[in-house]
Coordinates of C-alpha atoms in Angstrom, one line a residue:
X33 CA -2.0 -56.0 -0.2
X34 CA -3.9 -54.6 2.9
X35 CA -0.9 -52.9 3.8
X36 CA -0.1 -51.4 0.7
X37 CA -3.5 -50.1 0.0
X38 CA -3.8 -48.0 3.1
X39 CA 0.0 -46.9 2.6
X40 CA -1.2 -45.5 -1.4
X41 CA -4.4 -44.2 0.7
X42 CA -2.4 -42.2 3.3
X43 CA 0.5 -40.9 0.8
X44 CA -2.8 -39.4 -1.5
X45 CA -4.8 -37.8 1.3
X46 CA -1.0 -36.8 2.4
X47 CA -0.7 -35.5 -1.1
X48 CA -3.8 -33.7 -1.6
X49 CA -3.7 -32.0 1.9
X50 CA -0.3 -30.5 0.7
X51 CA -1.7 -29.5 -2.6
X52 CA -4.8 -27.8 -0.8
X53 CA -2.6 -26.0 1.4
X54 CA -0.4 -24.9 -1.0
X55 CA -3.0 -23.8 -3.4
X56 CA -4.2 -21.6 -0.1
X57 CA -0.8 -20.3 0.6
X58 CA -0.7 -19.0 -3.3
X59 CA -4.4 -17.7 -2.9
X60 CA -3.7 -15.7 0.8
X61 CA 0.2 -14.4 -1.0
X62 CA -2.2 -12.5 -4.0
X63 CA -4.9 -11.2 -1.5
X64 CA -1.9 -10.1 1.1
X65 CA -0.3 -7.9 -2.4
X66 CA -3.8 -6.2 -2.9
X67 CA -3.9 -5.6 0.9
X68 CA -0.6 -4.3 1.4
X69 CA -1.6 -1.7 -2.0
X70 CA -4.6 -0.7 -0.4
X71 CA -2.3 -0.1 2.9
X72 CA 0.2 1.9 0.5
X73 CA -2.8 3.9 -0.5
X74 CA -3.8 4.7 2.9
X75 CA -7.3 2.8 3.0
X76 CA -6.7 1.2 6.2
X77 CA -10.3 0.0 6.2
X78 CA -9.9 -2.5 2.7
X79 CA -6.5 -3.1 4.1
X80 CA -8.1 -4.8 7.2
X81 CA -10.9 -6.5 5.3
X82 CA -8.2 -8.0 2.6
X83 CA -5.7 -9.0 5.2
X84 CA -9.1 -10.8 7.2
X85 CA -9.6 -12.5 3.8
X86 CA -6.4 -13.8 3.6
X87 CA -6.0 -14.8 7.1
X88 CA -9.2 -17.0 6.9
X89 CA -7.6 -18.1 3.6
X90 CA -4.2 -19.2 5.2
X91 CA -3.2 -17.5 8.2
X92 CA 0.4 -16.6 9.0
X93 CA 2.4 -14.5 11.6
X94 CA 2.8 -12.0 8.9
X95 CA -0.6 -11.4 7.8
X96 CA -1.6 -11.1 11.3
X97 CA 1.1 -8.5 11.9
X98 CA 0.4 -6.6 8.6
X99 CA -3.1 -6.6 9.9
X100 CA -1.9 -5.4 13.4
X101 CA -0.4 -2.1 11.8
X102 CA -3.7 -1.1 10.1
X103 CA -5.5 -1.6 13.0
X104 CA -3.0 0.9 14.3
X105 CA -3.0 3.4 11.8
X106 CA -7.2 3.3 12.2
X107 CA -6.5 3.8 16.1
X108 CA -8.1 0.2 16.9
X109 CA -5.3 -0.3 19.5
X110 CA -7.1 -3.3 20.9
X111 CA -7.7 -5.3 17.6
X112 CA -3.9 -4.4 16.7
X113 CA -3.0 -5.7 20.4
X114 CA -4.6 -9.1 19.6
X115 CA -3.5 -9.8 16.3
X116 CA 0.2 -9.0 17.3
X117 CA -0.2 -11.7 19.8
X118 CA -1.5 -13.8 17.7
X119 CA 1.5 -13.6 15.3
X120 CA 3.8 -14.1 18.1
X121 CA 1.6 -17.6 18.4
X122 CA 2.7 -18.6 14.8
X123 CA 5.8 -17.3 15.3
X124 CA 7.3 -16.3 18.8
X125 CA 10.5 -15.1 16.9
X126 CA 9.1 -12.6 14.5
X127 CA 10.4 -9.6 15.5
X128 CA 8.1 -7.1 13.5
X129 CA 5.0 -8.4 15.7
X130 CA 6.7 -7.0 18.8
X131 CA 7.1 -4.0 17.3
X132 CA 3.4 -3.8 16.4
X133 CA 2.7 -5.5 20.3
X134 CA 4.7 -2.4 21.5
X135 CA 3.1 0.2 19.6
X136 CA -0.4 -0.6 20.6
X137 CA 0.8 -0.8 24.2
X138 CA 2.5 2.7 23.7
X139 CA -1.0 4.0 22.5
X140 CA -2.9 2.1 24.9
X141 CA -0.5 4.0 27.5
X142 CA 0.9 0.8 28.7
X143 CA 4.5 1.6 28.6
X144 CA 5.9 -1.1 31.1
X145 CA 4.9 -3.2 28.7
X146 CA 6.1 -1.4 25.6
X147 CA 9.4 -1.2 27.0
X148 CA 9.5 -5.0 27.7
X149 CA 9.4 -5.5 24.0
X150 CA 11.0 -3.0 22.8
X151 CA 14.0 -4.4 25.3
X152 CA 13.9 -7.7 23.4
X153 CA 14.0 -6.2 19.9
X154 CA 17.2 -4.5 21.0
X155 CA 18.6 -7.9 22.1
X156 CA 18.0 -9.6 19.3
X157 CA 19.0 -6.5 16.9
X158 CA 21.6 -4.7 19.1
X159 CA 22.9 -2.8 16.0
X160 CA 19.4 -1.5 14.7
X161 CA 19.4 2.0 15.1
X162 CA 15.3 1.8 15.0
X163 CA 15.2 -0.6 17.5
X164 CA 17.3 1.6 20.1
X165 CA 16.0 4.5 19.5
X166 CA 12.8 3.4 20.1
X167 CA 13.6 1.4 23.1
X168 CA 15.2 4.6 24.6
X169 CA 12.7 6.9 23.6
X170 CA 10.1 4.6 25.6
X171 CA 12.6 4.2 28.5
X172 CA 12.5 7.9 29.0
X173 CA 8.6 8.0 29.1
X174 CA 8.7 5.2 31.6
X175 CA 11.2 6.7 33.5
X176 CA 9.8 10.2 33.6
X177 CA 6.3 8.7 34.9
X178 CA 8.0 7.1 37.5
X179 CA 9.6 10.8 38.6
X180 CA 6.5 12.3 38.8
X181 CA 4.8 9.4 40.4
X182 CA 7.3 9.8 42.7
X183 CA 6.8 13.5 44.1
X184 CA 2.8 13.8 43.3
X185 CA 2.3 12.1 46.7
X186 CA -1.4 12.9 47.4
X187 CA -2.3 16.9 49.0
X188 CA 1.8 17.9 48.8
X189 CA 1.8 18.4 45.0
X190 CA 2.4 21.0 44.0
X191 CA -0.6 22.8 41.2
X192 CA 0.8 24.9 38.3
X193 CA -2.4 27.1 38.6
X194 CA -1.0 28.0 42.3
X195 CA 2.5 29.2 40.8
X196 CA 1.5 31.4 37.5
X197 CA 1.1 35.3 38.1
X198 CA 0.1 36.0 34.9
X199 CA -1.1 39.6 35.8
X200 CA 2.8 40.1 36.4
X201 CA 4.1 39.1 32.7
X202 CA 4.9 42.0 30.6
X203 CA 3.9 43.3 27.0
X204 CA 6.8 44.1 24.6
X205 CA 6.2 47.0 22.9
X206 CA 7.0 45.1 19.5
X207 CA 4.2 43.0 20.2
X208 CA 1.2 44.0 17.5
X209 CA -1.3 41.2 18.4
X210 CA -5.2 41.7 19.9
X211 CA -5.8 42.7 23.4
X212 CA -7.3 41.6 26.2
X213 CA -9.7 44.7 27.9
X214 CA -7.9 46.9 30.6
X215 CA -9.9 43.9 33.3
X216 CA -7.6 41.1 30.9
X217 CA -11.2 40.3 29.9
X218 CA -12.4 38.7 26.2
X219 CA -14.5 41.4 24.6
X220 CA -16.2 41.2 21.1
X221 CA -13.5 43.3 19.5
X222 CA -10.8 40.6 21.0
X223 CA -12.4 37.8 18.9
X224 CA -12.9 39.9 16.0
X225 CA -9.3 40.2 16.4
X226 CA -7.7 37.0 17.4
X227 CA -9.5 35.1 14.3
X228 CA -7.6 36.6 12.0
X229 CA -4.4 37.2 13.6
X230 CA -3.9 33.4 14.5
X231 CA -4.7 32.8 10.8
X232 CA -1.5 34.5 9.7
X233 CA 0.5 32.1 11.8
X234 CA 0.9 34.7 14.4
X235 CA 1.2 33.9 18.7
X236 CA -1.0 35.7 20.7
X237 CA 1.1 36.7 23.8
X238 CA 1.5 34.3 26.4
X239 CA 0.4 36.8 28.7
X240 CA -3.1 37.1 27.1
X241 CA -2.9 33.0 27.1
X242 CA -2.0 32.4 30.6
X243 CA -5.0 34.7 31.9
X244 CA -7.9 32.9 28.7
X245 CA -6.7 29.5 30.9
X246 CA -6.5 30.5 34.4
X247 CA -10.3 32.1 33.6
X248 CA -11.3 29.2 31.7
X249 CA -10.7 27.1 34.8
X250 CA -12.6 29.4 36.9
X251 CA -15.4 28.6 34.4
X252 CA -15.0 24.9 34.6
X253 CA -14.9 24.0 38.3
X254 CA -18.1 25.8 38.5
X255 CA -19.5 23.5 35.8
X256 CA -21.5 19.8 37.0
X257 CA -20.1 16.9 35.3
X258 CA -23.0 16.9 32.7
X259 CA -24.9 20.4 31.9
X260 CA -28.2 20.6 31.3
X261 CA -28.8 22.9 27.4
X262 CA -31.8 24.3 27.4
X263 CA -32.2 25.5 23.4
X264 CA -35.9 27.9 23.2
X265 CA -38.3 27.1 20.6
X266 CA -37.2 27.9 16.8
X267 CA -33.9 29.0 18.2
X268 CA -30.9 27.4 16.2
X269 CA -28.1 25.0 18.1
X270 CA -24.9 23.3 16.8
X271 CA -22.9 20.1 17.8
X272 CA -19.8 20.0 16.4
X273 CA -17.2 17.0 17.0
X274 CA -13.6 16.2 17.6
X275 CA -11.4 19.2 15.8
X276 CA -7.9 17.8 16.1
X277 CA -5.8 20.3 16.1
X278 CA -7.3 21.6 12.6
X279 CA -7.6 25.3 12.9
X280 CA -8.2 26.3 9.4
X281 CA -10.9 23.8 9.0
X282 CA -12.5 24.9 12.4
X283 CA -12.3 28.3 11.0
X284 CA -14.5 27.3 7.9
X285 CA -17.2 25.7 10.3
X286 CA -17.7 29.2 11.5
X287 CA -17.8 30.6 8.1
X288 CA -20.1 28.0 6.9
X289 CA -22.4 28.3 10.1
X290 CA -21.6 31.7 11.4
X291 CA -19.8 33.2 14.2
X292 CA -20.8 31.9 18.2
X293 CA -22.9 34.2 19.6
X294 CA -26.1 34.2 22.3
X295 CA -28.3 33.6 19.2
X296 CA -25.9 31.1 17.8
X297 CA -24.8 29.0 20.4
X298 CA -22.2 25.9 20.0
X299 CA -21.3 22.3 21.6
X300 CA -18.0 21.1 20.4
X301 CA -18.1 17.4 21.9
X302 CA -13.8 16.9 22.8
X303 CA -11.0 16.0 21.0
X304 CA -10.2 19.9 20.5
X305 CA -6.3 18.6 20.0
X306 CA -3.5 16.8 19.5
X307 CA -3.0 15.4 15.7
X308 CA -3.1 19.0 14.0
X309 CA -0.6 20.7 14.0
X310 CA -2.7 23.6 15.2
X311 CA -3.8 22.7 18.4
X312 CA -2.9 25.4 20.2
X313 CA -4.5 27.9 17.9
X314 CA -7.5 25.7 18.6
X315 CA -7.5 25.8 22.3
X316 CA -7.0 29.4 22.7
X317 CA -10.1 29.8 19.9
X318 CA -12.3 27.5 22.0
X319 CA -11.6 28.7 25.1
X320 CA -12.2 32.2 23.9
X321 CA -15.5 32.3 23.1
X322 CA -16.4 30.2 25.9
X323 CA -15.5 33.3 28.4
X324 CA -17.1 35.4 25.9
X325 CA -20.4 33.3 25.6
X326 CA -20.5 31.3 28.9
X327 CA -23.9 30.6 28.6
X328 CA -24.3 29.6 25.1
X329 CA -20.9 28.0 24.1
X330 CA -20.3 24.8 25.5
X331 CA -17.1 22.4 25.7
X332 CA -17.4 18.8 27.0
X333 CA -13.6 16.5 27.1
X334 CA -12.4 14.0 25.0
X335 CA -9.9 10.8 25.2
X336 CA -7.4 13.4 24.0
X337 CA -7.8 16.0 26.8
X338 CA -5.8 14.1 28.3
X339 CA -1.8 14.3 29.8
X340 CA -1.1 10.3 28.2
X341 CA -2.5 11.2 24.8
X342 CA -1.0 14.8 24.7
X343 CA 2.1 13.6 25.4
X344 CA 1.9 11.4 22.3
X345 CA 0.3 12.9 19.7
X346 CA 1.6 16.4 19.9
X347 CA 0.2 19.0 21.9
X348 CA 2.2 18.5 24.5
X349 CA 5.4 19.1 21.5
X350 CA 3.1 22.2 20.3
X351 CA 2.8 23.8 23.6
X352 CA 6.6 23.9 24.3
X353 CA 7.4 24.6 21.7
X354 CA 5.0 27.6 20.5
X355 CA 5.2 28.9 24.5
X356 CA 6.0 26.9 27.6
X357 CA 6.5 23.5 29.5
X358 CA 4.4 25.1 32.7
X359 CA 1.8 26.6 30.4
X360 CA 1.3 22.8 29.1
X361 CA 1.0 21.3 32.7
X362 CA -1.8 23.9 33.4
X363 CA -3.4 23.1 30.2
X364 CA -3.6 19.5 31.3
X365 CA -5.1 20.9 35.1
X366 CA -7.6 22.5 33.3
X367 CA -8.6 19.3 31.6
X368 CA -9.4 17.8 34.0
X369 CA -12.6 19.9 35.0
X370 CA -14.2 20.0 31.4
X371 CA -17.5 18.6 31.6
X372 CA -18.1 14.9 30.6
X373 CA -21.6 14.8 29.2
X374 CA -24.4 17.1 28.1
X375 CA -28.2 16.7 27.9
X376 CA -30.2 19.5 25.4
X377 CA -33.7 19.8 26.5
X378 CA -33.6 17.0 28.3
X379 CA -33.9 14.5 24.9
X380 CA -30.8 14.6 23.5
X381 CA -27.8 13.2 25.3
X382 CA -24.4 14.0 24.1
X383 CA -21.2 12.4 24.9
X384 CA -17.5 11.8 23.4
X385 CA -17.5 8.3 23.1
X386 CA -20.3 5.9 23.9
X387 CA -22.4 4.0 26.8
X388 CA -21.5 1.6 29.2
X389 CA -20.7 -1.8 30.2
X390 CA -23.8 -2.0 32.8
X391 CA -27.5 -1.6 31.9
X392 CA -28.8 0.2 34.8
X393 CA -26.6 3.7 34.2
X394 CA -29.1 6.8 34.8
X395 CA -27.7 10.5 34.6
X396 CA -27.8 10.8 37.8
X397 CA -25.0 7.8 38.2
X398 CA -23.3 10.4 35.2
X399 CA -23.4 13.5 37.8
X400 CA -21.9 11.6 40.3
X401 CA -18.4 10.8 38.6
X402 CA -15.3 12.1 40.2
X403 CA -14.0 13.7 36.5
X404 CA -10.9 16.1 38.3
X405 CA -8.5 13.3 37.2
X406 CA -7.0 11.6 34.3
X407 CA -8.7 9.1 33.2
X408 CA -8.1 5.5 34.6
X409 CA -8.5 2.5 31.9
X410 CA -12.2 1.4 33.4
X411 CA -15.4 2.5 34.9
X412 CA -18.0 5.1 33.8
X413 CA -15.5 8.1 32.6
X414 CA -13.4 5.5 30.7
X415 CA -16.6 4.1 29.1
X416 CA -18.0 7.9 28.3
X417 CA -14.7 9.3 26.9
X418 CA -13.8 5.5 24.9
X419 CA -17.1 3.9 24.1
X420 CA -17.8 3.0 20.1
X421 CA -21.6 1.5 18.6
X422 CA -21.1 -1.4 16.9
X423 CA -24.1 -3.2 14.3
X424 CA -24.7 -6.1 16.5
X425 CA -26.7 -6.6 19.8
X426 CA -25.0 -6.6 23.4
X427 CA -21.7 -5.7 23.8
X428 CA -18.0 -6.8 23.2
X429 CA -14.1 -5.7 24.2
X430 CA -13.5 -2.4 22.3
X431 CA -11.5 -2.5 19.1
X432 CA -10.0 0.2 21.0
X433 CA -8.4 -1.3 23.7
X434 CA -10.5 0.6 26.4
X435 CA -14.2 1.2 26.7
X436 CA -16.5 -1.4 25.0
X437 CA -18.3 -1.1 22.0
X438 CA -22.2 -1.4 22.4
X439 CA -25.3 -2.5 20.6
X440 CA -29.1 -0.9 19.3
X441 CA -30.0 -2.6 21.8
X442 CA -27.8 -1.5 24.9
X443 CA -28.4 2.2 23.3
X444 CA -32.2 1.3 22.9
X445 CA -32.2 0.4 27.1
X446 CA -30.2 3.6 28.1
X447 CA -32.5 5.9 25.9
X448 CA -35.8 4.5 27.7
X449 CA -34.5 4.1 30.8
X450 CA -33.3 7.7 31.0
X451 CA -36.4 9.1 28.7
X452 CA -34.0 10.2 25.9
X453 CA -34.6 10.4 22.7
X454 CA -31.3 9.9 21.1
X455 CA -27.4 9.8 21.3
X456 CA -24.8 12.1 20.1
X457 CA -20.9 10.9 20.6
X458 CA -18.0 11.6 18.2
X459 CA -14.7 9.8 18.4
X460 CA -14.7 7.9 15.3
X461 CA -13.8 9.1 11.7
X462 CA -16.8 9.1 9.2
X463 CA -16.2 9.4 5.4
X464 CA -19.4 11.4 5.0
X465 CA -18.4 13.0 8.6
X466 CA -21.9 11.5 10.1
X467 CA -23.2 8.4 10.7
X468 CA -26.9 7.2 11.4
X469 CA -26.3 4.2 14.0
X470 CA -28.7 2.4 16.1
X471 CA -31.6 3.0 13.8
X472 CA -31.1 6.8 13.8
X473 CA -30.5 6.6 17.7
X474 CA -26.8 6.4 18.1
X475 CA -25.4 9.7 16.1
X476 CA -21.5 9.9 15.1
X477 CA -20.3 13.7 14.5
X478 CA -16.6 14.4 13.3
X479 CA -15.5 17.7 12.0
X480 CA -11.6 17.0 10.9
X481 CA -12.2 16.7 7.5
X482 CA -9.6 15.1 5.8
X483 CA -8.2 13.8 9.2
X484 CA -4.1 13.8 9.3
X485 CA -4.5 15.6 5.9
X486 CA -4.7 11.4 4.6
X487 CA -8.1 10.3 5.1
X488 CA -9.7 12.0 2.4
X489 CA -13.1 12.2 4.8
X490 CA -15.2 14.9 4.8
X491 CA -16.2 16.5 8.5
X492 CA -19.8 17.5 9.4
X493 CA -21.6 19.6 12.1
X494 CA -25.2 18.9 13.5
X495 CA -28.2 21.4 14.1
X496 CA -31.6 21.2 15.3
X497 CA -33.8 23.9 16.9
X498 CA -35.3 23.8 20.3
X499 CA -38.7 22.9 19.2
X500 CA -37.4 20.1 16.8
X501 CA -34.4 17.8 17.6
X502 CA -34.4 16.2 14.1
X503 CA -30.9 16.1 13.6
X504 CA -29.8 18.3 10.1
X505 CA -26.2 17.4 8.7
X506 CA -23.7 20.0 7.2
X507 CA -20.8 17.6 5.3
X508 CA -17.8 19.8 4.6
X509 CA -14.9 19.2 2.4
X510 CA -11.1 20.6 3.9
X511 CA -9.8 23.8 3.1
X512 CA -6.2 24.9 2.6
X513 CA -3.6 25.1 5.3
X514 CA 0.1 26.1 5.8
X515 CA 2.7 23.8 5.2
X516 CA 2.8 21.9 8.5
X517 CA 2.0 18.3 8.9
X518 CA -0.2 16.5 11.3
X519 CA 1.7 15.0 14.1
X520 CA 5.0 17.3 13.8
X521 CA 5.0 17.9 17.3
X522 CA 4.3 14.1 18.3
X523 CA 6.7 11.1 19.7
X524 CA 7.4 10.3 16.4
X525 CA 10.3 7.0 17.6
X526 CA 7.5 5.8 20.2
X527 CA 4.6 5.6 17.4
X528 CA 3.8 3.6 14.9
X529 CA 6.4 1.4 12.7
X530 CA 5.7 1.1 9.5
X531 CA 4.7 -2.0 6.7

């Protein structure tokens, strides 16, 4: 009787633990439809938060892996990193989580590792024509960094800057484009004229490019890694973050906020390309009226200023194929001496991305990074150029992959240790293109309104005058552009697969 009693007890506990997980199965299955709408829709950010819900409902491999490719698709390469893992975990044969595990290694520029599972998808679907194109498309990449490992053996390399004689090239008579002066100098007039000319979809002559770069990095080298901005008292000055390649929307911050000048100096804080599908006409802006305005227009890098990003998101494919391969190697040369910080009047601290993993970072430490390089994956210019806030104190691994994000109170340390008053970055999509963080400490600024022409966001500019640093906001909707999608010029097969 014993017996039997604890057998009836077992089979109903048995019974109801069945019934309770099936009941949280049917719950996560409706919360996992909503998700993948909101997905559909393009709001990655409910995506995520539904696909959470139903994970800590009843977690599967797929709701992990549908999870994975929002956190792509919001650039959180780390997050989507984990959570493709942790699908293989429930399932080690589910072959969409090693697509998603390949994409965030692709974007975290781990391509060793991409290609391993990329290499396994082929094996198991030798037939898919997705599957091999992507693992050839990521075979080239990982052969071609082999190559140039390979012959960029330390002094011997050899620098595109040393090999272009731009002075040399030749202007067709057909061409009917703005000129440089008779000294291949940026004037006034040249501005006036480029504007306008790079609006009608129109190349300025490579010539005309090749000497803006070559003169741009003549600027640059002479440049500390952080510059001092000294803005005078009731005098008017402008941050401005990442662009992205939007050119028509960069030309209606100037329009909303008026030309650069002496007495209307700019900072644009990186991320000048890649993703629009106008970086070029970017670049060449930016760089223009930094020759013209040395001294009052000021350009610091971003993540994307850099050869691993370029060649994935598209100005690398925009370069070639608007001028040449050799004019996008020098581009990425000049990178590499863009400035990674700036400090206005000695209160306000601007950088791309965000602060560090160590308390005891002064601005001194900041002048004293090696930046002519690419970036490595750690250390100070990873941190500067990676770096996001988040709500909570201390720190944690970056949603991102690299950097960390950081607390109010790591930014609250910094600030008093280094006599700041607040933090400018960028990096980071906003929906009102601003964002208040740290208790008004930590600043976000993005100005790609509308970013990939799919986030619906407006973009923003900030101003404050030298004798008071309260940050004002401009919020700007996007304005037309020609037919030409964002990421057109990417590595579309090595990016991101889709639900």
């Amino acid at each position: 009787m014993t017996t039997s009693f604890k057998s009836d007890l077992t089979q109903n506990v048995q019974s109801n633990t069945c019934s309770t997980s099936s009941t949280e199965k049917a719950e996560a299955d409706l919360i996992k439809l909503q998700a993948n709408q909101a997905f559909k829709d393009s709001d990655y950010e409910k995506a995520i938060e539904l696909y959470t819900k139903a994970i800590h409902t009843h977690p599967d491999a797929i709701l992990y892996s549908n999870r994975s490719v929002a956190y792509l698709r919001r650039e959180w390469y780390g997050f989507a990193l984990i959570d493709a893992k942790k699908a293989l975990e429930y399932d080690p044969k589910y072959i969409k989580a090693y697509y998603r595990r390949a994409s965030a290694y692709m974007a975290l520029g781990k391509f060793t590792a991409a290609l391993s599972d990329y290499e396994y998808v082929k094996k198991v679907l030798p037939y898919d024509n997705d599957a091999i194109t992507k693992y050839e498309e990521c075979k080239k990449v990982v052969t071609r960094i082999r190559f140039e490992r390979a012959i960029a053996v330390g002094e011997s390399r050899q620098y595109v800057v040393n090999q272009i004689d731009a002075n040399s090239m030749t202007i067709e008579p057909e061409y009917g484009g703005p000129h440089l002066d008779m000294n291949g100098r940026v004037t006034q007039q040249f501005m006036s004229e480029l504007l306008p000319y790079l609006e009608t979809q129109k190349l300025l002559h490579k010539k005309y490019v090749y000497q803006i770069i070559l003169q741009i990095l003549s600027i640059l080298k002479s440049l500390p890694t952080l510059v001092e901005i000294t803005v005078p008292d009731k005098h008017k000055f402008t941050i401005c973050g990442d662009v992205h390649g939007q050119f028509y929307d960069l030309l209606n911050i100037f329009k909303l906020n008026g030309l650069p000048s002496e007495e209307n100096p700019y900072l644009f804080n990186g991320d000048f390309v890649d993703r629009g599908a106008f970086s070029v006409e970017c670049i060449i802006t930016l760089f223009g009226f930094k020759l013209l305005y040395p001294k009052h227009f000021f350009l610091a890098r971003g993540n994307h200023e850099s050869i691993i990003m370029n060649q994935m998101y598209g100005f690398e494919g925009e370069v070639k194929a608007k001028y040449t391969p050799e004019m996008f190697q020098l581009f990425t040369e000049v990178f590499n001496y863009l400035p990674l910080a700036h400090c206005i009047n000695k209160k306000i601290f601007v950088i791309h991305g965000g602060l560090f993993s160590k308390d005891d970072i002064t601005l001194q430490d900041i002048c004293a990074i090696d930046r002519v390089r690419q970036p490595s994956d750690e250390g100070l210019m990873a941190e500067l150029l990676w770096s996001d806030p988040q709500t909570q104190n201390g720190r944690c691994e970056s949603k991102r992959g690299l950097g960390i994000q950081f607390g109010p109170d790591i930014t609250e340390r910094f600030l008093k240790l280094n006599n700041l008053e607040y933090i400018v970055r960028s990096h980071e999509l906003k929906q009102q293109g601003y964002d208040l963080g740290h208790n008004r400490k930590c600043i976000t600024v993005f100005s790609a309104p509308n970013y990939c022409d799919t986030m619906g966001n407006k973009g923003a500019f900030i101003t404050i005058t030298g004798d008071d640093i309260t940050p004002k906001f401009t919020s700007y909707a996007a304005v037309p552009h020609p037919t030409a999608r964002p990421m057109m010029y990417a590595n579309q097969s090595s990016l991101f697969a889709s639900m």
